[in-house]
Short mmCIF file of C-alpha atoms and ligand atoms in Angstrom, two decimals:
data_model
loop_
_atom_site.label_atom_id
_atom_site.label_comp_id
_atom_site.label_asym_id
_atom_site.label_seq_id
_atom_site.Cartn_x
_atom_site.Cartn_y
_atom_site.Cartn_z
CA UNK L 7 -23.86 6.25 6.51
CA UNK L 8 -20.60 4.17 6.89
CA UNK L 9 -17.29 5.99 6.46
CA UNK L 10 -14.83 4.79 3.80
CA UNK L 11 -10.76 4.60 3.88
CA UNK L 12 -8.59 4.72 1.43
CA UNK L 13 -4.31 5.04 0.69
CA UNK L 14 -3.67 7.48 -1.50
CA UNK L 15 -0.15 7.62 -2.92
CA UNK L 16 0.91 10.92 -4.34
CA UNK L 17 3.49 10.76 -6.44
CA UNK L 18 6.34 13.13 -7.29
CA UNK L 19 6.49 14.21 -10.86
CA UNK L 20 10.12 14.30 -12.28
CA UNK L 21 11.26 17.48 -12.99
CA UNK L 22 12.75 19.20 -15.85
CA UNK L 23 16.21 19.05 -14.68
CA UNK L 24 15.92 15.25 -13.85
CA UNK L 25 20.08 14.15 -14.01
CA UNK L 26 22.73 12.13 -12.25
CA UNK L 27 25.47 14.14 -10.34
CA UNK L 28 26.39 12.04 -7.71
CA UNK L 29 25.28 13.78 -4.58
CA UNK L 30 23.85 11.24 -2.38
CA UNK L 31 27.03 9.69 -0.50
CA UNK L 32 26.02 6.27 1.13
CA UNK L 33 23.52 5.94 -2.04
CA UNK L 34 25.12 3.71 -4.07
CA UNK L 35 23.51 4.20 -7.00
CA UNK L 36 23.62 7.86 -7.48
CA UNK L 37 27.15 7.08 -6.43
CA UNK L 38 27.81 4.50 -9.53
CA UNK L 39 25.63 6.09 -11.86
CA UNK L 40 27.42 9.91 -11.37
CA UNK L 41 27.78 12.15 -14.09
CA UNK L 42 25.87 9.67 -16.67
CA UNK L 43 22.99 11.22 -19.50
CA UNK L 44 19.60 11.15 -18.16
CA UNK L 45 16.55 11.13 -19.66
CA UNK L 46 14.20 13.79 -17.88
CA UNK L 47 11.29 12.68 -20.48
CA UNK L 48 11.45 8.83 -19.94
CA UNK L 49 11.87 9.67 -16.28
CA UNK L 50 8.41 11.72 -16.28
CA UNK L 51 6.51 9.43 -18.23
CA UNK L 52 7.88 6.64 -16.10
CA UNK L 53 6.50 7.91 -13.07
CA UNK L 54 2.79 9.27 -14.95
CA UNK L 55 2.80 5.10 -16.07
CA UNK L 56 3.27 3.46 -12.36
CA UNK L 57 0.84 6.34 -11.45
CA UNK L 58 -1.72 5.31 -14.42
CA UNK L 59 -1.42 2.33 -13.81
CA UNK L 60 -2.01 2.17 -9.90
CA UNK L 61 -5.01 4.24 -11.03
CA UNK L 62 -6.34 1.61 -12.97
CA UNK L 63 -6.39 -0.87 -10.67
CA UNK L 64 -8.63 1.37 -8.70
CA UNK L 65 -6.42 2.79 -6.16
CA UNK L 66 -6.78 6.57 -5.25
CA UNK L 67 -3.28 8.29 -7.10
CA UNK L 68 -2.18 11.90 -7.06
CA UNK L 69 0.10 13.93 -8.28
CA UNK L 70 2.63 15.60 -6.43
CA UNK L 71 4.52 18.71 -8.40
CA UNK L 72 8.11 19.22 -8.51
CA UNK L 73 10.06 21.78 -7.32
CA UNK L 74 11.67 24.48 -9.06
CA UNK L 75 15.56 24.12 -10.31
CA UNK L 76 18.25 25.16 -10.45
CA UNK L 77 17.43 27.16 -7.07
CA UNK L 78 18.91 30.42 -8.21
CA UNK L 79 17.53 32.05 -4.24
CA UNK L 80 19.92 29.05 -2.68
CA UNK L 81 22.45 30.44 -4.96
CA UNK L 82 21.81 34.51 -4.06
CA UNK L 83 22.18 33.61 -0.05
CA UNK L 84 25.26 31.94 -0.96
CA UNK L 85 26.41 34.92 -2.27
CA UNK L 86 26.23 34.92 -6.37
CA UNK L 87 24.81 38.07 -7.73
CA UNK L 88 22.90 39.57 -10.82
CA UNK L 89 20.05 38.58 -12.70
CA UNK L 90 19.25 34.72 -13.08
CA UNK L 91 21.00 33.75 -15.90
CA UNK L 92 24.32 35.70 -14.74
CA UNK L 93 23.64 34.02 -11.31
CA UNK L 94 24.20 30.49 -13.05
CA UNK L 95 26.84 31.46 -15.03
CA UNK L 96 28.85 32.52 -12.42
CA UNK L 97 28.02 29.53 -10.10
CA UNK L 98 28.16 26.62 -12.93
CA UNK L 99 31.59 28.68 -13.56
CA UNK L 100 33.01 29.06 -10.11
CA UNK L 101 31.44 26.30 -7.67
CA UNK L 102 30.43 23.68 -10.33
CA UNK L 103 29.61 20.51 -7.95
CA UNK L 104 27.74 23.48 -5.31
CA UNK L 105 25.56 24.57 -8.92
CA UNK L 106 24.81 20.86 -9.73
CA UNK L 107 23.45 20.46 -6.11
CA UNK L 108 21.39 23.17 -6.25
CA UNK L 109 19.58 21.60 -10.02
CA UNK L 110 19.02 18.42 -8.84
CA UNK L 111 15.33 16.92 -9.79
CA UNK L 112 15.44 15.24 -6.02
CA UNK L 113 12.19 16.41 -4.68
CA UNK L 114 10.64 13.53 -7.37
CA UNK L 115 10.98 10.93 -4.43
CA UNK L 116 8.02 12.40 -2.31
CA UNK L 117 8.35 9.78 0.40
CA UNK L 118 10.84 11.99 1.74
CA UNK L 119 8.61 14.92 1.26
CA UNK L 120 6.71 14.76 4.70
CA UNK L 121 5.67 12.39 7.12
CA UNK L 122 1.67 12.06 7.71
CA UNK L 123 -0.28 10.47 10.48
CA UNK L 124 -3.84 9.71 9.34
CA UNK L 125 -6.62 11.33 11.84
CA UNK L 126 -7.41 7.96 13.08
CA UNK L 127 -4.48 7.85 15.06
CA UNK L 128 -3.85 11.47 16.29
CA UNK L 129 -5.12 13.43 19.17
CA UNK L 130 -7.22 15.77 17.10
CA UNK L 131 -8.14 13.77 14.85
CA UNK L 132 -6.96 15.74 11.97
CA UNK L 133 -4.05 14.55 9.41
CA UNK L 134 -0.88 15.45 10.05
CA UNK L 135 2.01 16.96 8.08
CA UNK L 136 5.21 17.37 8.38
CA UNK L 137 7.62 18.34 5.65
CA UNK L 138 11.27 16.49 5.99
CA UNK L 139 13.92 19.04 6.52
CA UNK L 140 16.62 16.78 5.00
CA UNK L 141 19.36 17.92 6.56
CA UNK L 142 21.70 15.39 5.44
CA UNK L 143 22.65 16.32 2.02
CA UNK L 144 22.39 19.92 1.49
CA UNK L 145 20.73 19.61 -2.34
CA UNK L 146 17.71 17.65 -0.09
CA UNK L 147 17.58 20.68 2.52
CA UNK L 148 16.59 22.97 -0.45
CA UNK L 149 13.38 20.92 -0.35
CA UNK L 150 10.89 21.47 2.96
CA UNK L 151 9.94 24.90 2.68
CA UNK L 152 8.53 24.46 -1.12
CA UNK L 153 7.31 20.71 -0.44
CA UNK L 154 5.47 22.36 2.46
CA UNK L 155 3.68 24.98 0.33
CA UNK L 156 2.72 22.08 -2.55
CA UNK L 157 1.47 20.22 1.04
CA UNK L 158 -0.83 22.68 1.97
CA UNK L 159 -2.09 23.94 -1.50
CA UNK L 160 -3.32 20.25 -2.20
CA UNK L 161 -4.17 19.81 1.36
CA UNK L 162 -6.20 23.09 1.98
CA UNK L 163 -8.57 22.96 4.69
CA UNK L 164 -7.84 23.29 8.33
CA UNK L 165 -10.89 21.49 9.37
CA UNK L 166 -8.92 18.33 8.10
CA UNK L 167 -5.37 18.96 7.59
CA UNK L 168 -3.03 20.44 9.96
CA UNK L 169 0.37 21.25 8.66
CA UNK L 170 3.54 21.46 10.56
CA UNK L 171 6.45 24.00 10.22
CA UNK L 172 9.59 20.99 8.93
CA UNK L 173 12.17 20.22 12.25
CA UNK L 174 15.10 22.35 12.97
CA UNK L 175 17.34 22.68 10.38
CA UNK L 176 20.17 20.77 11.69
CA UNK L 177 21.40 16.88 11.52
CA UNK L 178 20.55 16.42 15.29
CA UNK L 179 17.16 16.40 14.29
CA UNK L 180 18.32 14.96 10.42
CA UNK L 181 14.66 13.97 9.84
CA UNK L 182 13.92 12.09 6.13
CA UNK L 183 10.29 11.85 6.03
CA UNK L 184 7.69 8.83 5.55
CA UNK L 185 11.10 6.92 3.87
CA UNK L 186 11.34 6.05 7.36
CA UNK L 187 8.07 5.74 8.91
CA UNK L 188 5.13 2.90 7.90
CA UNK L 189 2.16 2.80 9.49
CA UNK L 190 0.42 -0.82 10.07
CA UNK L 191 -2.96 -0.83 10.94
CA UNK L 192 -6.07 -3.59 10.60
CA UNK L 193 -7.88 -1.15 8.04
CA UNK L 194 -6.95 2.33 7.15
CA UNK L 195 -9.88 3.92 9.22
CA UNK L 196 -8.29 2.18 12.40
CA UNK L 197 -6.30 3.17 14.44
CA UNK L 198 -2.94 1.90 13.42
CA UNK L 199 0.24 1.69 15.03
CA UNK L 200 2.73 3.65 13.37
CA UNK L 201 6.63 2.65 13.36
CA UNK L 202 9.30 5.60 13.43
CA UNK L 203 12.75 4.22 12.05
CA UNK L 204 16.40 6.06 13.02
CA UNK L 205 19.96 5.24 12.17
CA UNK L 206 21.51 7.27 15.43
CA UNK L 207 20.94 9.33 18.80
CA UNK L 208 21.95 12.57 18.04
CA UNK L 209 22.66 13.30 21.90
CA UNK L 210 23.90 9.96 22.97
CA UNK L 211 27.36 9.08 21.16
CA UNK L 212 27.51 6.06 22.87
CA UNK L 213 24.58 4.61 21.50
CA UNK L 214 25.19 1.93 18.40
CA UNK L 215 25.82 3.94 14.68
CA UNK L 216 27.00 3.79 11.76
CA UNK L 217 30.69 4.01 10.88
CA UNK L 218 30.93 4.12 7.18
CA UNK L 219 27.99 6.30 5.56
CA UNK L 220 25.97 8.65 6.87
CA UNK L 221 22.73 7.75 9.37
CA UNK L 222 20.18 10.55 7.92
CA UNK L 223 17.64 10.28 10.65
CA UNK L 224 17.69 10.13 14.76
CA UNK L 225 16.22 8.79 16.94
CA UNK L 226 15.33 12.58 18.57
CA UNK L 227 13.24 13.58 14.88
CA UNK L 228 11.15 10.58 15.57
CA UNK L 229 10.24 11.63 18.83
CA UNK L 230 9.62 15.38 17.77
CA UNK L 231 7.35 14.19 14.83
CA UNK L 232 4.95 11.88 17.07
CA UNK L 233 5.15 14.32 19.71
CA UNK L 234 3.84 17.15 17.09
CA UNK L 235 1.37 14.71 15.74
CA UNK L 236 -0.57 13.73 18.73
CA UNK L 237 0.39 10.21 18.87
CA UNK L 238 0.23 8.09 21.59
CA UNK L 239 2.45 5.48 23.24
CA UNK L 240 0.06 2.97 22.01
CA UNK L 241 0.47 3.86 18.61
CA UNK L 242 4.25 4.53 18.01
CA UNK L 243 7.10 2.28 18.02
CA UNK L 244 10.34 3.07 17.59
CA UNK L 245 13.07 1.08 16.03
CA UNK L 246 17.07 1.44 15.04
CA UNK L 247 17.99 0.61 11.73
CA UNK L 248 20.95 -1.90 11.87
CA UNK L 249 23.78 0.17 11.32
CA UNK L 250 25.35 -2.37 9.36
CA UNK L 251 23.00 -2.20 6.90
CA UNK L 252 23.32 1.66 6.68
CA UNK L 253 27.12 0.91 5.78
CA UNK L 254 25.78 -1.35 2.90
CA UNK L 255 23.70 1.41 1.44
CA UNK L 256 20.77 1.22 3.43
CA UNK L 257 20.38 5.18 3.87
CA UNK L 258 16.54 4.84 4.25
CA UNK L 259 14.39 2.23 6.04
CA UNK L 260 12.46 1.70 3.01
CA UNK L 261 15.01 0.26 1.16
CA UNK L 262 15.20 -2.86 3.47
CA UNK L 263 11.87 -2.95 4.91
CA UNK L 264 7.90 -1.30 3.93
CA UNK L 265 4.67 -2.11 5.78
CA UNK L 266 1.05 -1.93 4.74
CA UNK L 267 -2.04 -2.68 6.86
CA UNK L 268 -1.31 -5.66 8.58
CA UNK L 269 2.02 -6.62 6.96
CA UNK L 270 5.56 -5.93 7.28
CA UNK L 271 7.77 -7.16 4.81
CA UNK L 272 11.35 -6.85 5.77
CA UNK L 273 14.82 -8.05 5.38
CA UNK L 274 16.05 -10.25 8.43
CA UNK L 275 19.10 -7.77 9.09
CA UNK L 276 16.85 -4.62 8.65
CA UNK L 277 17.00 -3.39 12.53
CA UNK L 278 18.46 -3.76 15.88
CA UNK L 279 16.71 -5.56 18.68
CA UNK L 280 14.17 -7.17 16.08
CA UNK L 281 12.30 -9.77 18.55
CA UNK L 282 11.85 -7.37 21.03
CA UNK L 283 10.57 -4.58 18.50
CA UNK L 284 8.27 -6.98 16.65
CA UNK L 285 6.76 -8.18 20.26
CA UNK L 286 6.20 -4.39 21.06
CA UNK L 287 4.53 -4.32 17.36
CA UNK L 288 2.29 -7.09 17.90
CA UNK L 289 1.38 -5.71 21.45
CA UNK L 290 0.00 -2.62 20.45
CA UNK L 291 -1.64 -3.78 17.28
CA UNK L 292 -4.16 -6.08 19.09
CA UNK L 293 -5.41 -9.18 18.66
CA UNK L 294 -5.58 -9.15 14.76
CA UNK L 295 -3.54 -11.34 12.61
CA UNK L 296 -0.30 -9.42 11.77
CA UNK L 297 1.85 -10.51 8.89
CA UNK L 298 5.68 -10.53 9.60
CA UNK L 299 7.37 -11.89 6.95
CA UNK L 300 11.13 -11.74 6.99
CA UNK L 301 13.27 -12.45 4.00
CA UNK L 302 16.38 -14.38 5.29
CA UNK L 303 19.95 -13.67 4.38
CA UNK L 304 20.20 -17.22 2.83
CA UNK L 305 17.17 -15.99 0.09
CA UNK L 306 18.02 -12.64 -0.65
CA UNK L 307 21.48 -10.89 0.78
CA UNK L 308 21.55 -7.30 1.84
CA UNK L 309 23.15 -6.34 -1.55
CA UNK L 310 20.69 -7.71 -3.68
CA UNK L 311 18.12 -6.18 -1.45
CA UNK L 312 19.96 -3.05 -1.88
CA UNK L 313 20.91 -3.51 -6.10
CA UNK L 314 17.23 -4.46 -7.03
CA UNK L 315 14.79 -2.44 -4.23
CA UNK L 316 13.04 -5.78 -3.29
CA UNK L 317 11.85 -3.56 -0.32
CA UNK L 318 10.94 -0.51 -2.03
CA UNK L 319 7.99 -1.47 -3.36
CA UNK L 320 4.52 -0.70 -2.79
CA UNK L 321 2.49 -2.86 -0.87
CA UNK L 322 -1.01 -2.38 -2.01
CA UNK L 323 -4.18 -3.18 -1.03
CA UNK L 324 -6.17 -5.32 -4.15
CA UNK L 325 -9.15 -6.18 -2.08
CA UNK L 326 -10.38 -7.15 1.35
CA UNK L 327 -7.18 -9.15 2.60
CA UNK L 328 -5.51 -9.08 -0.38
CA UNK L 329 -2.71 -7.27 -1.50
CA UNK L 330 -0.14 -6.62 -4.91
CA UNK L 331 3.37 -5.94 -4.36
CA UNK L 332 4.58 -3.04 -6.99
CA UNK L 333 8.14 -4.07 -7.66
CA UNK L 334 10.81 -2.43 -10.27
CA UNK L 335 11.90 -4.25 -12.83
CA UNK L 336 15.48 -4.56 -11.56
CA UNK L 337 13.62 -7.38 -9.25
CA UNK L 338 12.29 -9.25 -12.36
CA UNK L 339 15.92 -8.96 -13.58
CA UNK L 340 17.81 -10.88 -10.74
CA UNK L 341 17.00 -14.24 -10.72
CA UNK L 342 17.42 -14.97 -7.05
CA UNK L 343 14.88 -11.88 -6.10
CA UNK L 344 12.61 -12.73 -8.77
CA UNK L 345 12.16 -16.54 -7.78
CA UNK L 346 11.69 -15.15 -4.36
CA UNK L 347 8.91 -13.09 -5.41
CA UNK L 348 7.57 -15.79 -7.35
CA UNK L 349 7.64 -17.98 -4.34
CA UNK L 350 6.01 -15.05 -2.04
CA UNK L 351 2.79 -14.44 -3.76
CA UNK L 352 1.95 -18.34 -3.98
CA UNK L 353 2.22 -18.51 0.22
CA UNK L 354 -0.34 -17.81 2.66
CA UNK L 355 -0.04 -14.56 2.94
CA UNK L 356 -2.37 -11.59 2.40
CA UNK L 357 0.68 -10.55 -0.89
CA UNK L 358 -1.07 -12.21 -3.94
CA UNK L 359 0.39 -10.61 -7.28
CA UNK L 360 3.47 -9.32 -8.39
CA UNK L 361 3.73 -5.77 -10.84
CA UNK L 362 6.79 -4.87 -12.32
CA UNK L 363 7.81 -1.30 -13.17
CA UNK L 364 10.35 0.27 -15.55
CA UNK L 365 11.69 3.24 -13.49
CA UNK L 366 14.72 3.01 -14.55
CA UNK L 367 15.41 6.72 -14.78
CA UNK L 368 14.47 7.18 -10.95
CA UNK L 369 16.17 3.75 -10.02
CA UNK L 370 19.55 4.94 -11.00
CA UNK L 371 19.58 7.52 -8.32
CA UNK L 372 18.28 5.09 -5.61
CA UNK L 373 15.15 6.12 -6.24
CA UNK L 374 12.34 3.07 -6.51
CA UNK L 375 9.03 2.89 -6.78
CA UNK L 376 8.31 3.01 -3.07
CA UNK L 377 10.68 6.52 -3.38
CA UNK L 378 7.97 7.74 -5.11
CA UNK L 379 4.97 7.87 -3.66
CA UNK L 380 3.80 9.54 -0.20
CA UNK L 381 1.13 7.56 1.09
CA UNK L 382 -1.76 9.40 2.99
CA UNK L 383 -4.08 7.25 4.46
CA UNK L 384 -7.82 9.51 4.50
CA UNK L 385 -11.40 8.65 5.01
CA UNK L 386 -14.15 9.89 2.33
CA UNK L 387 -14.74 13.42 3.48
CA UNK L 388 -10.84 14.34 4.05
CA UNK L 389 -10.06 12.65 0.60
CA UNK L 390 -13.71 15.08 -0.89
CA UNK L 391 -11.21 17.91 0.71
CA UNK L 392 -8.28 17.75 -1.55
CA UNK L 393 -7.67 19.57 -4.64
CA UNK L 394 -9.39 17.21 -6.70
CA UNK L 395 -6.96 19.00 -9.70
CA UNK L 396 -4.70 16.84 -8.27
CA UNK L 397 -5.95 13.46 -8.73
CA UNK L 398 -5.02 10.70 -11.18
CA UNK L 399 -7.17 9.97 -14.44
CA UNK L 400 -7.51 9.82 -17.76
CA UNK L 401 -7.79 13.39 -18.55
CA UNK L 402 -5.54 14.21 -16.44
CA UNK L 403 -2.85 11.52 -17.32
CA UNK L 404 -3.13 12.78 -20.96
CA UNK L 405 -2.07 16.32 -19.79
CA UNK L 406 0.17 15.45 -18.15
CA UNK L 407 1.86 13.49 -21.08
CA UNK L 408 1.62 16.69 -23.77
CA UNK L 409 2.96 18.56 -20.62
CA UNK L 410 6.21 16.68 -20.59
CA UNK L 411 6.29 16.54 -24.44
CA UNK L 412 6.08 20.19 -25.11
CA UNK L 413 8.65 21.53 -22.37
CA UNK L 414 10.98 18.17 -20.86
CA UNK L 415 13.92 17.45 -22.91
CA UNK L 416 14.81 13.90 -24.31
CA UNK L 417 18.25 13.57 -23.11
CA UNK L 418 20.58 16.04 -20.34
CA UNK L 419 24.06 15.48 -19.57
CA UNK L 420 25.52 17.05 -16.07
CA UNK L 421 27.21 20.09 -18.38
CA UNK L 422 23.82 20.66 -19.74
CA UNK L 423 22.38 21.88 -16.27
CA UNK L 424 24.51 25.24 -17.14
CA UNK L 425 22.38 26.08 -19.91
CA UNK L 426 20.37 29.07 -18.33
CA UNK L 427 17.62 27.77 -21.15
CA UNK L 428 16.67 25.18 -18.67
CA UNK L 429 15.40 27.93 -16.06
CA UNK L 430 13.51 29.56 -18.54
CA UNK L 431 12.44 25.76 -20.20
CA UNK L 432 11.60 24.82 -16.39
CA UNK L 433 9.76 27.86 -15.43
CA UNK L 434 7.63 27.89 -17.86
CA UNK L 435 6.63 24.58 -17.16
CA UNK L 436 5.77 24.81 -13.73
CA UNK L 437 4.16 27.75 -14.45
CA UNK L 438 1.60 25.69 -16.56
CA UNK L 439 1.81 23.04 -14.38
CA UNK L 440 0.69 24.78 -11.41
CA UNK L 441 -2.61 26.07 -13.47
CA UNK L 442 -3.27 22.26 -14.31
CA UNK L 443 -3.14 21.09 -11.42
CA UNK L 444 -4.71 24.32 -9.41
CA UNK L 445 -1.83 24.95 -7.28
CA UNK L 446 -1.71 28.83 -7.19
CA UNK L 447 1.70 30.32 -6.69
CA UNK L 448 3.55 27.77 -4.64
CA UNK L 449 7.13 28.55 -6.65
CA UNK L 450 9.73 31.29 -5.72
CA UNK L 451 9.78 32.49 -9.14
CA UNK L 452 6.10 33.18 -9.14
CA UNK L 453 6.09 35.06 -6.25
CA UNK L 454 8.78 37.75 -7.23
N1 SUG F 522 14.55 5.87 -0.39
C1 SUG F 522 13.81 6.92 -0.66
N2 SUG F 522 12.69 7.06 -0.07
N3 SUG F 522 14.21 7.87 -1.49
C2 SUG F 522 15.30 7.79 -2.39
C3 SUG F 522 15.98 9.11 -2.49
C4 SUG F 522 17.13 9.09 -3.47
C5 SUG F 522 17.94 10.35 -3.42
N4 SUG F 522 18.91 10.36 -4.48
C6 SUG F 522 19.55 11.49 -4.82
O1 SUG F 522 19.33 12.56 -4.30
C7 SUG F 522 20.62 11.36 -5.90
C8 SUG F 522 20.79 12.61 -6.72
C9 SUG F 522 22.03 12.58 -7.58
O2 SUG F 522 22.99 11.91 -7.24
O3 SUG F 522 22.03 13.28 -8.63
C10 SUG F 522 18.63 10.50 -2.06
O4 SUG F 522 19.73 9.94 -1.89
O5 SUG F 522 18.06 11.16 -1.18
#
């Protein structure tokens, strides 16, 4: 019987509280787009389209459930008191911009969620997981313990899936999930080699970093999460983001750079040492025909790169050798990136079509389509072990639609996150949501 192998992406759902408040310094969109009205509706159905969508083209989708917000336990161990609603009274009143931090929707972009290794390439042979403690920004570090418990309710079954506890809590090991990891391999069920990406050395200050925004992930995380997954020096590389690029708003590898099978698609100013790294790439993925392809600075510049996500899209595969790019539609909007696009899927290259996505919503906190998804790579019988309730389809898409209908609302400004209706409006959602898709009780408020 031959084994298959498929990507599955897993996308976040947008949550109820989906807004713009301005809390990712070094992001420059949820910089520029601070304090704006969102749309935590569009912003669902958004995300359920690209999902539907990759669906229909016969790629293996799930859904990954958002978290709970606003975090009124962050707010208890920082001290406010009484029941819920009195809890965000007194926080929205007394520490506004600490009360917007704790409602942010941010656990949407799941490619910070975790990172996984696929059991081709681990010691065990099991999948790995690893939930991102995202220590950088503290409304991000509210995420790994919940993300971890969605993890292992849709990945139940230690035969298969073996889930780690998320780093140490602290920015030496600042650790930002799969947003800076991509795996390239000659088919999924190989073994691939899997590239670890770092802005700084958290114990060497006289190694090269950034000067102007933040580097969210070191070089030491890396090494902790291939150590914990049983990789091997043949099948990890390890590569500094330019640091320059980091000061242009690069604040995760996957906004200048994504990989799939045997093709890396990056910007020519993405990392530091590039000919060496890409020899040391090459090396220890074999003999097979490897794709490189570098966008120059004289076709698209860093800030365009950075304005219309040319890099965080999906690369997916269509067929055998053949893949689609899934680009948002602020790349179909810039006429330099979208004559480059136009230009890339006509070349010899395994990239044949171009799909454009309005994610507008997620796109004006940095988020793009590449943001997310978490990719798992699995063969048939790990992919027979997850909660099928989980999976992208019809059904399941309509649900998910009359979901958002009945509880999301169509428009929230920041001053609206005070409104201790939203908990209630939020928890009830989740509460449903986690019966639709089979979760059990992975929320706080469920567990009280
Ligand atoms: N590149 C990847 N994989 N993910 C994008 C994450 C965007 C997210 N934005 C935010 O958290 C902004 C929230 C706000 O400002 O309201 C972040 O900066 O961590």
């Amino acid at each position: 019987m031959t084994v298959k192998h498929f990507e599955v992406n897993f996308d976040g759902l947008v949550g109820p509280t989906h807004n713009y408040a301005g809390l990712s310094f070094g992001n420059v969109a949820s910089q520029s787009n601070a304090k704006a009205a969102s749309s935590p509706r569009d912003a669902a159905k958004q995300g359920l389209q690209k999902m539907k969508a990759l669906s229909d083209m016969g790629l293996q989708q799930g859904v990954f459930a958002p978290h709970e917000r606003p975090d009124t336990y962050a707010l208890r161990r920082l001290g406010f008191k009484g029941n819920d609603h009195e809890v965000i009274h007194a926080a929205a009143t007394q520490a506004p911009e600490l009360f917007q931090a704790v409602s942010s929707a941010s656990s949407m972009w799941t490619a910070n969620a975790a990172t996984v290794s696929p059991s081709a390439d681990t010691s065990n042979g099991k999948v790995h997981f690893t939930p991102a403690n995202l220590t950088n920004k503290f409304h991000r570090s509210l995420e790994p313990v919940t993300s971890g418990r969605i993890l292992q309710s849709m990945f139940n079954n230690p035969r298969h899936f073996e889930h780690h506890l998320h780093l140490p809590d602290n920015d030496h090991f600042g650790d930002e999930g799969a947003a800076n990891h991509t795996r390239l391999c000659s088919d999924y069920g190989n073994a691939g080699v899997e590239l670890f990406t770092y802005g700084r050395y958290a114990f060497d200050s006289s190694k090269p970093a950034p000067q102007k925004y933040p580097a969210r992930q070191t070089y030491e995380a890396c090494q902790a999460l291939a150590r914990l997954h049983g990789l091997s020096d043949e099948n990890a590389v390890f590569m500094q983001q330019n640091p320059a690029v980091i000061d242009q708003g690069v604040f995760h590898n996957d906004v200048i750079a994504v990989g799939n099978q045997n093709v890396l698609f990056y910007h020519q100013q993405a990392f530091l040492n590039t000919d060496a790294k890409l020899r040391e790439i090459q090396n220890k993925f074999g003999e097979k025909e490897l794709f490189f392809i570098e966008v120059k600075d004289s076709e698209v510049s860093v800030q365009d790169a950075v304005q219309t996500y040319l890099f965080n899209t999906q690369l997916v595969a269509t067929g055998a050798g053949t893949m689609a790019i899934i680009a948002p539609t602020e790349c179909q909007e810039n006429d330099r990136v979208a004559s480059y696009l136009a230009d890339l899927v006509s070349r010899d290259t395994p990239i044949r079509q171009v799909h454009y996505f309005d994610v507008k919503q997620s796109m004006r906190n940095g988020g793009g389509p590449a943001c997310l998804r978490l990719r798992v790579a699995l063969n048939d019988q790990e992919l027979a072990a997850v909660n099928p309730a989980v999976m992208m389809n019809d059904s399941l898409f309509e649900r998910l639609n009359n979901w958002v209908d009945k509880h999301y609302r169509d428009r929230l400004a920041v001053d609206d996150l005070r409104d201790p209706a939203l908990l209630d409006e939020s928890r009830t959602a989740l509460d449903e949501l986690t019966q639709i898709l089979k979760l059990g009780s992975v929320y706080p408020f469920q567990q009280d």
